Amino acid sequence: MIFDILLLSLAVIFIGGGLVLVKQLFKLAFFVQSFGSLLLTIVGIFVVASREDSGAQFTDKFHPQFGIDPLSGLFLIVLGIVAIPVLVFSGSYLDSDSKRDRVIACLSAAFIIILAGTVCARDPITLLGGWELMTIIPASIILIAHGNDKSVRRSGFIYVAITHIGGVGTWIAVILLAKYGVMGGGTHLHEGSPIQIAIVLSSLIGMGTKAGLMPMHVWLPRAHPAAPAPVSALMSGVMINIPIYLLIRVLVYWCRPLPVWVGIVVLTLGAVSAVGGVVYALFERQLKKLLALSSIENMGIITLGLGASLALTAHGKNDWAAIALAAALLHIINHSIFKSLLFLSAGTFEKTAKQLHIDRLSGLVHSLPVVGVSFFIGVMAISGLPPLNGFISEWLTIQSLIHVSTYGNFADGTIGAISLVAMAATVTLALFCFTKVIGLVLLGKEQFPRKKESSDSLLMGISTLFLALLCIILGLIPALYFGRLMQIAPWSSNKVSLLVLNLPGTGSLSPLCLGAILISGTFVLFLLRSNRSAKAAPTWLCGQKLTSKLYWSGSGFTKPARMILEPIIRPTRKITRVEELGITQSIEYEGEVPHLIESKLYSPISTWFMKVATIIRRVQSGSLGSYAAYLIGLIFVLLIAFRLGIL
Amino acid sequence: MHFTSITAGLVQLFGGLVASMLIPGFIQSLKAKLQGRVGPGSLQPYRDLRRLWNKSTVSVSNSTLTYRIAPSVVATSMGLAVLVVPVSSLGPNWGVGHDAFVLGGVLALSRLALVLAAWDTRNGFSLMAASRDLTISIFTETAMLISLSVAALVAGSTDMQVMISRISLFHVWSSPAPSLALAAFSLVVIAETGHQPVDNPDTHLELTMIHEGMTLEYAGRDLAMLQWSGGVKHWIMLVMLSEIFLPHFQNAYLQLLCLPLTVIAICIILAIVESTIVKMRLLNVPRFLGLGTILAFMGILALKVPS
């Protein structure tokens, strides 16, 4: 029954995706699709709440099967809840008159169906097919949207190339799982057996690449910003969660029990991605690229939760392992909500300001009040501030890491402590990074003239506001749904109480109380403060007038951090001074924070490959005579080999 | 409710919300004595508050609600932090619990409000201070979280009341972990309360100040709230240092009795440190706080080494 509703919702999205090609039905089609996504969300919520499987079970056979269980249901919720606002947003973001935009809209409907199909796939062949299409569809959208731009074509190429090279890992893992009958649940692998290790390592590489974990992340900051805003939101909000879904399937469900070192490896990957992602986001100047880098950071936080869960299971601490896994799942939900919110807002900013260089956007909250305030809330959530949703999942992740340190022995206890340091640094760096974003983009003097309010911006406002409200609601009532998330773990664990997250070994967390005190206190103090007269005055600058030339830039704001991190991130800078008769006429400043993994790890490898390819290419002369000579040569070699008795 | 609990709750509220301004006042007057000046009395911060409360505020041109609401957010989150930090191993819950990492989030909220206010007015000096504050906070917050983690590992819980009661046990101190956490947290206290050698609370020279810079655009009640918040931050840090990280009694009454004495002792130390050590270069601060992180990290290792 519930499976039929799932099929129905996908059919509705399919019909909506077809209707979108008709110019007259453009807006209606998006509403049809968002209705389908709503059904998808309801199906997900129902499956997670009732804990009932529906449809087929996992099988090792190579014929298509679909089904849902609570873990798939959770990812369907994530997909649906992001897709609804994204589709509503697309209705006004994409232009119904442009044929290109209509094709993009159609493809994004296909993208949603493929994402749902991958999550519900129950056999190896559908899983791998969905996995490949999940890469190819956004790549084609990127090419359709900006195919004329050479640098975008290059980004698209790098995206497809790297995810495919990495994707080999996924293929190996899935095929091995099917071959040894692990996927269907028929056999259990022994702890530390070679097959188990092969599966674990290849899936870490394959799925880690697609999830954008460092150091396999180089495609992500190129591909995500290149897509149109709604597709970027789907990519960063939903697509990169799918590899995490598969990773959870492989590591938590299929390959149990795992040796302790797997947890250590996963924690290390998470810690590196979290810190690395946010450090590069801090120094990034293009808004969408910054958001993409921050996705790497958040994937890192999710991976930390997953790693903590693996390490804790290895020590038999099932309660905390379930909490850590639920923390990772909760951060997946939260990240998909606020990241799609931020990407959608970035799309609106791009429409208004025609560019996304954060130093050149300013005061956008004046011309876009609704989207601006939603963006503000999203940023507070992603910075992990109470009482919003990001705070809850980050708090839970930190608690899980502490418990890794508590229960672990020397090796994983130490890695747990290092991850704690990483997590602490990540949280503060994220605050640094996103205060810069709000300050530069939303606040300050308005740079662009206010546009007339139209129904288009209304749809954009509604969709971002919806996501912002979700950030607040999920932040206030975590205990209502957290117990359900804990039950997704394949082992049983204790329940948590309602309204207050009272976990063992922590002080309790009661976001409702925190929120009530914060809001009422601020309100009262603000009233007290406002009943005094206020004197109008310009910004104090030692008597100077504040002009936009005196505005701080993002690079200036982050300079102290850049100087302190210099030994690690190696920023470059070039100052050119034009002098005439001993008087400086102008100064040009160029500064950059290079991505070291690209220049030090990937560039040498690709140059080496190109060199080898050049040598091999000499063999291909193109003339018929030389190929005939190769054949004759081959026959001679074979004859000699036959004579010598080798063959 | 138990009588001890009520007493502890009263001490917590009175100390945090009312008496906390005495701490910076006392340190200032002590510093004046050490430097051979007469100086203001310990009650000077309260006189300043009264003066500021009766003055009009400033409305900076082109600023938004962010600037106007920031002091209220800062003051509220500091008030909330007072509720979260317990003064003894017994005491009321206030509905918000006593979790150490909730405190981290609340402090981060107040930091966000001030930094965004600086961006809102686009005041160069405030932004310079904000940029420095955030840079230093990367290291302060990390050191703070790690030293609290050591305490949590020793106590077996991140609840600060449990930390107070478990770390009061004698045998806990046989491991080097609590001492290392104490050393680390002491560095955090200096940085978070804005004392030398990290920041100079007396300076009004734009190029050297950190915490002072972000309050530049404020006047009247706004400034009063910010100054009060500064006092409360002193209280929070000093209470955590004396009740969690320093050796303390097991009995809740004795803890409460000793609290003022330890706070006074820490104030004296802070005043002496401030009068004898010069402010360090900004870029050296991370090293100073990095030392804290490493010390606390060694504390965790000390707990994990197989014996």
Coordinates of C-alpha atoms in Angstrom, one line a residue, chain A residues 385-386 514 517-519 521-522 525, chain B residues 12-18 20-21 69-86 94 96-97 102-114 133 141 144 160 191-194 211 214-215 222-240:
Chain A
L385 CA 23.8 28.5 17.0
P386 CA 21.1 27.8 19.5
L514 CA 16.6 27.9 25.6
I517 CA 14.5 32.4 27.4
L518 CA 16.5 33.8 24.5
I519 CA 13.5 35.3 22.6
G521 CA 14.8 38.1 27.2
T522 CA 15.9 39.8 24.0
L525 CA 15.7 44.2 26.9
Chain B
Q12 CA 23.9 31.7 41.2
L13 CA 21.4 34.4 40.3
F14 CA 22.7 37.1 42.7
G15 CA 26.3 36.4 41.9
G16 CA 25.8 36.2 38.1
L17 CA 23.3 38.9 37.5
V18 CA 24.1 41.4 40.2
S20 CA 29.4 40.0 38.7
M21 CA 30.3 43.6 37.8
I69 CA 19.1 44.4 18.7
A70 CA 22.7 43.1 19.2
P71 CA 23.2 44.4 22.8
S72 CA 19.9 42.8 23.9
V73 CA 20.9 39.5 22.3
V74 CA 24.4 39.6 23.9
A75 CA 22.9 40.5 27.4
T76 CA 20.2 37.8 27.1
S77 CA 22.7 35.1 26.1
M78 CA 25.0 36.1 28.9
G79 CA 22.0 35.9 31.3
L80 CA 21.2 32.5 29.9
A81 CA 24.8 31.4 30.4
V82 CA 24.6 32.4 34.1
L83 CA 21.7 29.9 34.4
V84 CA 23.7 27.2 32.6
V85 CA 26.8 27.5 34.7
P86 CA 26.2 25.9 38.2
W94 CA 16.3 26.2 35.6
V96 CA 18.0 24.6 30.7
G97 CA 20.3 22.0 32.2
V102 CA 25.2 24.2 25.5
L103 CA 27.3 27.0 27.1
G104 CA 29.6 27.0 24.1
G105 CA 26.6 27.5 21.8
V106 CA 25.2 30.4 23.9
L107 CA 28.6 32.1 24.0
A108 CA 28.9 31.7 20.2
L109 CA 25.5 33.4 19.8
S110 CA 26.6 36.5 21.7
R111 CA 29.8 36.6 19.6
L112 CA 27.7 36.4 16.4
A113 CA 25.5 39.3 17.5
L114 CA 28.4 41.7 18.1
D133 CA 38.1 38.4 18.1
E141 CA 36.9 28.0 21.8
M144 CA 37.9 25.6 26.0
M160 CA 28.7 20.6 34.8
A191 CA 41.6 35.2 26.7
E192 CA 37.9 35.0 27.1
T193 CA 37.7 37.8 29.7
G194 CA 40.0 40.0 27.6
H211 CA 36.8 43.5 22.9
M214 CA 33.2 46.2 19.0
T215 CA 31.4 48.4 21.5
D222 CA 23.1 49.6 24.6
L223 CA 26.6 50.2 26.0
A224 CA 25.3 49.6 29.5
M225 CA 24.1 46.1 28.5
L226 CA 27.4 45.4 26.7
Q227 CA 29.4 46.4 29.8
W228 CA 27.2 44.4 32.1
S229 CA 27.7 41.4 29.7
G230 CA 31.4 41.8 30.0
G231 CA 31.1 41.6 33.8
V232 CA 28.9 38.5 33.5
K233 CA 31.5 36.8 31.3
H234 CA 34.1 37.3 34.0
W235 CA 31.7 35.7 36.5
I236 CA 31.0 32.7 34.2
M237 CA 34.7 32.0 33.5
L238 CA 35.8 32.5 37.1
V239 CA 33.1 30.3 38.5
M240 CA 33.9 27.5 36.0

